[in-house]
Short mmCIF file of C-alpha atoms in Angstrom, two decimals:
data_model
loop_
_atom_site.label_atom_id
_atom_site.label_comp_id
_atom_site.label_asym_id
_atom_site.label_seq_id
_atom_site.Cartn_x
_atom_site.Cartn_y
_atom_site.Cartn_z
CA MET A 1391 18.36 -17.20 -4.39
CA GLY A 1392 18.07 -20.18 -1.55
CA ARG A 1393 20.34 -18.39 0.67
CA PRO A 1394 19.74 -15.21 3.30
CA ARG A 1395 23.08 -13.03 2.03
CA ALA A 1396 21.45 -12.92 -1.76
CA HIS A 1397 18.08 -11.89 -0.36
CA ARG A 1398 19.60 -9.53 2.07
CA ALA A 1399 21.56 -8.02 -1.03
CA ILE A 1400 19.14 -7.53 -2.83
CA ASP A 1401 16.89 -5.47 -0.08
CA ALA A 1402 20.29 -3.44 0.08
CA THR A 1403 20.31 -2.30 -3.29
CA VAL A 1404 16.84 -1.22 -2.98
CA MET A 1405 17.22 0.86 0.55
CA TRP A 1406 20.10 2.61 -1.32
CA ARG A 1407 18.00 3.29 -3.78
CA LEU A 1408 15.08 4.42 -1.57
CA GLY A 1409 18.49 6.29 0.20
CA ALA A 1410 18.64 8.90 -3.19
CA ALA A 1411 15.17 9.62 -3.06
CA HIS A 1412 13.71 13.63 -2.41
CA TYR A 1413 12.76 14.10 0.86
CA ASP A 1414 11.21 17.15 1.62
CA THR A 1415 12.44 19.22 4.32
CA SER A 1416 11.01 22.11 4.10
CA SER A 1417 9.39 21.97 7.41
CA THR A 1418 10.78 21.82 10.86
CA ALA A 1419 9.07 19.30 13.17
CA ALA A 1420 7.06 20.44 15.66
CA SER A 1421 5.76 17.75 18.77
CA GLU A 1422 2.27 17.44 18.60
CA SER A 1423 -0.11 14.60 19.87
CA VAL A 1424 -3.23 13.53 16.97
CA VAL A 1425 -6.36 11.46 17.81
CA PRO A 1426 -5.93 8.45 15.39
CA ARG A 1427 -9.77 8.40 15.40
CA GLN A 1428 -10.54 11.80 15.27
CA PHE A 1429 -8.13 12.45 12.21
CA TRP A 1430 -9.67 9.57 10.07
CA ASP A 1431 -13.54 10.93 10.94
CA ASP A 1432 -12.20 14.43 9.64
CA SER A 1433 -10.83 13.00 6.22
CA ALA A 1434 -12.87 11.88 3.21
CA VAL A 1435 -12.45 8.25 3.54
CA ARG A 1436 -15.95 7.61 4.01
CA ASN A 1437 -17.15 11.23 1.73
CA PRO A 1438 -14.94 10.25 -1.34
CA ALA A 1439 -14.58 12.08 -4.03
CA ALA A 1440 -16.49 11.23 -7.53
CA VAL A 1441 -14.28 9.23 -10.11
CA SER A 1442 -14.92 10.19 -13.81
CA VAL A 1443 -14.04 7.93 -16.72
CA ALA A 1444 -11.69 10.35 -18.84
CA GLY A 1445 -10.46 7.53 -21.23
CA SER A 1446 -11.96 4.49 -22.77
CA TRP A 1447 -9.83 1.66 -25.01
CA GLN A 1448 -10.99 -1.92 -26.00
CA HIS A 1449 -8.66 -4.86 -26.20
CA ARG A 1450 -8.63 -7.92 -26.97
CA ASP A 1451 -8.49 -8.80 -23.09
CA GLY A 1452 -11.34 -6.86 -22.15
CA THR A 1453 -11.75 -2.87 -21.21
CA GLU A 1454 -9.14 -0.25 -20.32
CA LEU A 1455 -10.42 2.94 -18.49
CA ARG A 1456 -8.40 5.57 -17.33
CA LEU A 1457 -9.99 6.98 -14.50
CA GLU A 1458 -9.36 10.38 -12.31
CA ALA A 1459 -10.88 12.54 -9.89
CA PRO A 1460 -10.26 15.28 -7.83
CA SER A 1461 -7.70 14.96 -5.00
CA ALA A 1462 -6.16 17.25 -2.35
CA GLY A 1463 -3.00 16.59 -0.58
CA PRO A 1464 0.59 18.64 -0.19
CA GLY A 1465 2.34 19.80 -3.76
CA GLY A 1466 1.91 22.51 -6.26
CA HIS A 1467 2.28 20.27 -9.03
CA PRO A 1468 -0.68 18.90 -11.39
CA GLY A 1469 -0.88 15.50 -9.92
CA ALA A 1470 -1.10 16.51 -6.43
CA GLY A 1471 -4.64 17.79 -7.15
CA LYS A 1472 -5.61 15.32 -9.29
CA LEU A 1473 -6.42 11.09 -8.66
CA ILE A 1474 -5.46 8.71 -11.68
CA ALA A 1475 -5.96 5.27 -11.62
CA THR A 1476 -6.58 2.73 -14.74
CA ALA A 1477 -9.31 0.09 -14.58
CA ARG A 1478 -9.26 -3.00 -16.44
CA LEU A 1479 -12.20 -4.91 -16.83
CA ALA A 1480 -12.33 -8.47 -17.81
CA PRO A 1481 -14.35 -9.88 -20.94
CA ARG A 1482 -17.51 -11.93 -20.01
CA ALA A 1483 -17.05 -11.50 -16.10
CA ALA A 1484 -19.94 -12.80 -14.13
CA PRO A 1485 -22.27 -10.25 -12.82
CA ASP A 1486 -20.93 -10.83 -9.32
CA ALA A 1487 -17.02 -10.86 -10.09
CA PRO A 1488 -14.98 -9.17 -8.20
CA MET A 1489 -12.77 -6.30 -8.29
CA VAL A 1490 -9.27 -5.96 -7.18
CA LEU A 1491 -7.93 -2.75 -6.34
CA ILE A 1492 -4.08 -3.12 -6.48
CA VAL A 1493 -1.45 -0.53 -4.99
CA HIS A 1494 1.96 -0.39 -5.44
CA GLY A 1495 4.97 0.33 -3.36
CA TYR A 1496 7.15 3.33 -2.56
CA ALA A 1497 9.41 4.84 -5.44
CA VAL A 1498 8.32 2.21 -8.01
CA PRO A 1499 9.21 3.56 -11.58
CA ILE A 1500 7.09 0.94 -13.23
CA PRO A 1501 4.14 -1.08 -11.61
CA PHE A 1502 6.13 -4.67 -12.89
CA TRP A 1503 4.49 -6.85 -10.54
CA ASP A 1504 1.39 -5.08 -9.89
CA ALA A 1505 0.53 -5.22 -13.78
CA LEU A 1506 1.32 -9.37 -13.52
CA GLN A 1507 -0.58 -10.09 -10.45
CA ALA A 1508 -3.95 -7.92 -12.86
CA ARG A 1509 -3.46 -9.63 -15.75
CA SER A 1510 -3.64 -13.07 -13.54
CA LEU A 1511 -6.69 -12.18 -11.56
CA ARG A 1512 -8.08 -11.12 -15.22
CA ARG A 1513 -7.53 -14.72 -16.41
CA ARG A 1514 -9.49 -15.58 -13.56
CA GLY A 1515 -12.23 -13.51 -14.22
CA ALA A 1516 -11.33 -10.53 -12.06
CA HIS A 1517 -11.88 -6.76 -12.96
CA THR A 1518 -8.79 -4.90 -11.87
CA MET A 1519 -7.73 -1.32 -11.04
CA LEU A 1520 -4.11 0.20 -10.61
CA ILE A 1521 -3.77 3.41 -9.04
CA ASP A 1522 -0.67 5.87 -8.70
CA LEU A 1523 0.07 7.00 -5.83
CA PRO A 1524 0.31 11.26 -4.92
CA PHE A 1525 4.02 11.68 -6.30
CA HIS A 1526 4.29 8.74 -8.24
CA LEU A 1527 4.09 7.19 -11.67
CA ARG A 1528 1.71 9.43 -13.62
CA ARG A 1529 1.74 12.01 -10.38
CA ARG A 1530 5.31 12.54 -9.81
CA MET A 1531 7.11 15.61 -9.50
CA PRO A 1532 8.02 17.41 -13.00
CA GLY A 1533 11.50 16.31 -13.63
CA ARG A 1534 11.48 14.11 -10.16
CA HIS A 1535 11.50 10.61 -9.90
CA SER A 1536 8.52 8.60 -8.92
CA GLY A 1537 8.15 8.95 -4.86
CA ASP A 1538 9.85 11.96 -4.78
CA GLY A 1539 8.47 14.23 -2.23
CA PHE A 1540 5.84 12.08 -0.64
CA PHE A 1541 8.13 11.52 2.60
CA GLY A 1542 9.77 14.47 4.63
CA THR A 1543 11.03 15.24 7.84
CA ASP A 1544 7.58 17.56 9.01
CA PRO A 1545 5.20 14.79 10.15
CA ALA A 1546 2.39 16.29 9.29
CA ARG A 1547 3.64 16.21 5.66
CA ILE A 1548 3.72 12.81 6.21
CA ARG A 1549 0.02 12.34 7.67
CA ALA A 1550 -1.29 14.26 4.31
CA THR A 1551 0.18 11.97 1.95
CA VAL A 1552 -0.79 9.11 3.45
CA ARG A 1553 -3.81 10.32 4.03
CA GLN A 1554 -4.44 11.13 0.70
CA SER A 1555 -3.58 7.97 -0.76
CA VAL A 1556 -6.11 6.22 1.34
CA GLU A 1557 -8.69 8.91 0.30
CA ASP A 1558 -7.76 8.04 -3.04
CA ALA A 1559 -8.14 4.40 -2.92
CA ALA A 1560 -11.99 4.55 -1.20
CA ALA A 1561 -12.99 7.17 -3.69
CA LEU A 1562 -11.87 4.35 -6.50
CA VAL A 1563 -13.86 1.53 -3.98
CA ALA A 1564 -16.82 3.47 -4.02
CA TRP A 1565 -16.36 4.16 -7.87
CA ALA A 1566 -16.13 0.40 -8.22
CA ARG A 1567 -19.06 -0.68 -5.93
CA ARG A 1568 -21.35 1.75 -7.82
CA GLU A 1569 -20.39 1.39 -11.68
CA VAL A 1570 -18.88 -2.13 -11.60
CA THR A 1571 -19.63 -4.65 -9.16
CA PRO A 1572 -20.73 -4.41 -5.17
CA SER A 1573 -17.44 -7.15 -4.30
CA VAL A 1574 -14.12 -5.16 -3.82
CA ALA A 1575 -10.52 -6.51 -2.45
CA VAL A 1576 -7.58 -4.67 -1.96
CA LEU A 1577 -3.79 -5.83 -2.88
CA GLY A 1578 -1.01 -3.64 -1.73
CA VAL A 1579 2.81 -4.41 -1.42
CA SER A 1580 5.32 -2.03 1.17
CA LEU A 1581 3.83 1.58 1.18
CA GLY A 1582 0.99 0.14 -0.98
CA GLY A 1583 0.20 -2.52 2.15
CA LEU A 1584 -0.01 0.40 4.60
CA VAL A 1585 -2.58 2.07 2.33
CA ALA A 1586 -4.68 -1.60 2.15
CA THR A 1587 -4.35 -2.01 5.61
CA LEU A 1588 -5.62 1.74 6.72
CA LEU A 1589 -7.97 1.44 3.55
CA ALA A 1590 -9.06 -1.47 5.69
CA ALA A 1591 -9.69 0.11 8.97
CA GLU A 1592 -11.64 2.57 7.45
CA ILE A 1593 -14.18 0.86 5.33
CA GLU A 1594 -15.38 -2.38 4.79
CA LEU A 1595 -13.68 -4.61 2.19
CA ASP A 1596 -14.11 -8.30 0.81
CA ALA A 1597 -10.91 -8.94 1.36
CA ALA A 1598 -7.13 -6.78 1.93
CA VAL A 1599 -3.94 -8.81 1.69
CA ALA A 1600 -0.75 -6.20 2.31
CA VAL A 1601 2.76 -7.77 1.58
CA ALA A 1602 5.47 -6.67 3.64
CA PRO A 1603 3.47 -3.61 4.71
CA PHE A 1604 4.70 -0.27 5.90
CA CYS A 1605 2.86 -0.21 9.12
CA ASP A 1606 4.87 1.11 11.89
CA ALA A 1607 6.28 3.84 10.34
CA PRO A 1608 7.96 5.36 14.17
CA ALA A 1609 9.71 2.20 14.38
CA THR A 1610 10.78 2.25 10.35
CA LEU A 1611 11.76 5.64 9.63
CA ILE A 1612 14.22 5.34 12.74
CA GLU A 1613 15.52 2.16 12.92
CA ARG A 1614 15.81 1.28 9.38
CA MET A 1615 15.99 4.27 7.25
CA PRO A 1616 18.51 3.92 4.38
CA ARG A 1617 21.89 5.46 5.41
CA ASN A 1618 22.03 7.82 2.76
CA ALA A 1619 18.93 9.67 3.79
CA ARG A 1620 20.04 9.46 7.66
CA ARG A 1621 22.87 11.58 7.26
CA ARG A 1622 20.84 14.00 4.76
CA ILE A 1623 18.38 14.90 7.86
CA GLY A 1624 20.93 14.33 10.92
CA LEU A 1625 20.02 10.86 11.73
CA SER A 1626 22.20 9.16 14.04
CA ALA A 1627 23.31 6.56 16.74
CA THR A 1628 23.62 9.87 18.79
CA SER A 1629 21.08 12.45 16.95
CA GLY A 1630 17.64 12.39 16.52
CA GLY A 1631 17.94 15.01 13.79
CA ALA A 1632 15.05 17.05 13.20
CA TRP A 1633 12.36 14.64 14.99
CA GLY A 1634 15.10 15.01 18.09
CA ALA A 1635 17.90 15.20 20.57
CA ASP A 1636 18.48 11.67 20.22
CA PRO A 1637 16.96 8.67 18.09
CA ALA A 1638 14.76 8.04 21.29
CA ALA A 1639 13.06 11.38 21.82
CA ALA A 1640 13.01 11.13 18.01
CA ARG A 1641 11.08 8.09 18.32
CA ALA A 1642 8.83 9.60 20.85
CA LEU A 1643 7.67 12.33 18.89
CA LEU A 1644 6.94 10.08 15.38
CA ASP A 1645 5.05 7.25 18.02
CA GLU A 1646 2.52 10.54 18.75
CA ALA A 1647 2.44 12.51 15.72
CA LEU A 1648 2.07 9.87 13.37
CA ALA A 1649 0.44 7.80 15.50
CA PRO A 1650 -2.97 7.95 13.13
CA ILE A 1651 -0.95 6.15 10.13
CA VAL A 1652 0.18 3.18 12.07
CA PRO A 1653 -2.87 0.80 11.83
CA ARG A 1654 -2.67 -0.79 15.04
CA ASN A 1655 -4.09 2.06 16.65
CA LEU A 1656 -7.10 1.62 14.85
CA VAL A 1657 -9.71 -1.21 15.27
CA PRO A 1658 -10.34 -2.12 11.24
CA ARG A 1659 -14.30 -1.80 9.95
CA THR A 1660 -13.23 -4.73 7.63
CA SER A 1661 -13.48 -8.22 9.26
CA PRO A 1662 -9.88 -9.38 10.46
CA ALA A 1663 -10.92 -12.90 8.97
CA ARG A 1664 -11.03 -10.84 5.62
CA ILE A 1665 -7.38 -9.34 5.97
CA THR A 1666 -4.14 -11.65 5.54
CA LEU A 1667 -0.75 -9.97 6.17
CA VAL A 1668 2.43 -11.30 4.14
CA ARG A 1669 5.95 -11.37 6.13
CA PRO A 1670 8.93 -11.70 4.80
CA GLU A 1671 11.66 -12.66 7.51
CA LEU A 1672 14.86 -11.44 6.00
CA ASP A 1673 12.90 -8.08 5.07
CA MET A 1674 15.53 -5.39 5.81
CA ILE A 1675 13.28 -2.37 4.60
CA VAL A 1676 9.95 -2.28 6.97
CA GLY A 1677 11.20 -5.02 9.12
CA PRO A 1678 8.89 -8.08 10.02
CA GLU A 1679 8.32 -7.11 13.86
CA PRO A 1680 5.79 -4.69 12.86
CA ILE A 1681 3.80 -6.76 10.43
CA ALA A 1682 3.86 -9.41 13.42
CA GLU A 1683 2.89 -6.76 15.70
CA LEU A 1684 -0.48 -5.81 13.71
CA ALA A 1685 -1.67 -9.54 13.09
CA ALA A 1686 -1.56 -10.20 16.79
CA THR A 1687 -3.45 -6.86 17.54
CA TRP A 1688 -6.14 -7.08 14.94
CA GLY A 1689 -5.99 -10.86 15.31
CA THR A 1690 -5.71 -11.17 11.33
CA ASP A 1691 -4.05 -14.46 8.91
CA LEU A 1692 -0.21 -13.97 9.07
CA TRP A 1693 1.49 -15.79 6.06
CA ASP A 1694 5.48 -15.85 6.74
CA TYR A 1695 8.15 -16.25 3.93
CA PRO A 1696 11.44 -16.80 4.99
CA PHE A 1697 12.85 -14.01 2.23
CA GLY A 1698 13.37 -10.36 2.04
CA HIS A 1699 11.01 -6.97 1.26
CA ILE A 1700 11.91 -7.72 -2.45
CA THR A 1701 11.66 -11.31 -3.33
CA VAL A 1702 9.01 -12.26 -1.18
CA MET A 1703 7.24 -10.89 -4.30
CA ASN A 1704 8.61 -13.77 -6.71
CA ALA A 1705 8.57 -16.00 -3.83
CA PRO A 1706 7.53 -19.81 -4.69
CA HIS A 1707 3.51 -19.77 -5.01
CA ILE A 1708 2.94 -16.76 -3.15
CA GLY A 1709 1.64 -14.51 -5.99
CA SER A 1710 -0.98 -17.83 -6.99
CA ARG A 1711 -1.80 -17.73 -2.89
CA ILE A 1712 -2.62 -14.49 -2.90
CA ARG A 1713 -4.79 -14.17 -5.45
CA ASP A 1714 -6.56 -17.20 -4.22
CA ARG A 1715 -7.35 -15.22 -0.94
CA LEU A 1716 -8.52 -12.24 -2.91
CA LEU A 1717 -10.73 -14.30 -5.25
CA GLU A 1718 -12.26 -16.62 -1.81
CA ARG A 1719 -15.86 -15.74 -1.04
CA ARG A 1720 -14.86 -15.05 2.71
CA ARG A 1721 -17.86 -15.40 5.14
CA ASP A 1722 -17.52 -14.45 9.08
CA HIS A 1723 -19.06 -16.61 12.08
CA GLY A 1724 -17.78 -19.65 10.99
CA HIS A 1725 -18.84 -20.39 7.37
CA GLU A 1726 -16.51 -22.32 5.45
CA PRO A 1727 -15.42 -19.63 2.08
CA ALA A 1728 -15.83 -21.14 -1.48
CA ALA A 1729 -13.64 -20.46 -4.21
CA LEU A 1730 -15.04 -17.57 -7.01
CA VAL A 1731 -13.53 -19.04 -9.77
CA PRO A 1732 -11.91 -22.31 -11.14
CA ALA A 1733 -7.72 -22.39 -10.50
CA ALA A 1734 -5.44 -20.18 -11.90
CA VAL A 1735 -4.47 -20.94 -15.46
#
């Protein structure tokens, strides 16, 4: 996998799959300007829904909990109105052991990488949570694939689904701090990286790592949308499809309408010293440029890897390095971080 062509080929294959996903086109885009700060002040992120334990199972490697809560967002199917997540409590964990919330990427059929990271984190004494984002996994639309319906041509709908995702994640963070541990970290990949960075912008986290985050929706949608999806919505080199007369007009509309879900437009409540962005240099899906721009705007750590959007997750040592960062006791004001737990087994 050392050749750039191989990494780009894998990203291209995934791009085709993403382009085949169902995008809601029932609404016509309207030009509107939304103030990012007001958008999030009006959300439920800092007044989250109450999470309850809907089921509990004992395993050799800890306790599994099914978590549920009310959730508000687009879509009339059951998953649109209910948060679903799975927590695993590590056995014999220290009283101050952290909880790590892991947020999956767009259209994942099975959160395989996320589950592997969670298992490795529990081996190091951390608790973990896996969230099902709206329209995904156990919350997908009946008869549809995971991810179908999350995105559409209406910017208001995109804002609503992303805000619902962040509100759901915030509810899990609040539950973990109330019921399990005061220390909560978040790991997100791709779309999950967007959720992780927006969550870090709105509440204080002990650590946040975003891998290949989808952190500039207007740029990615205009410049990197899969070819088959572009055809369906009429986006081309000369047409902006549902968003404008041409690509420049479409980009201007999306820059205004999607401003609240572009993290660099916000000031993070989590200290930048606790935020790490991972940028795959060969990323064909979200692109490396928006990630670097966010890191520069917020002043966060930026890890560069010479891999693609998908293959970065299997890059040598990236998983262990991410886990080390999530499990550090990071202190601001120049204090050295101390390792929370022994090295990975």
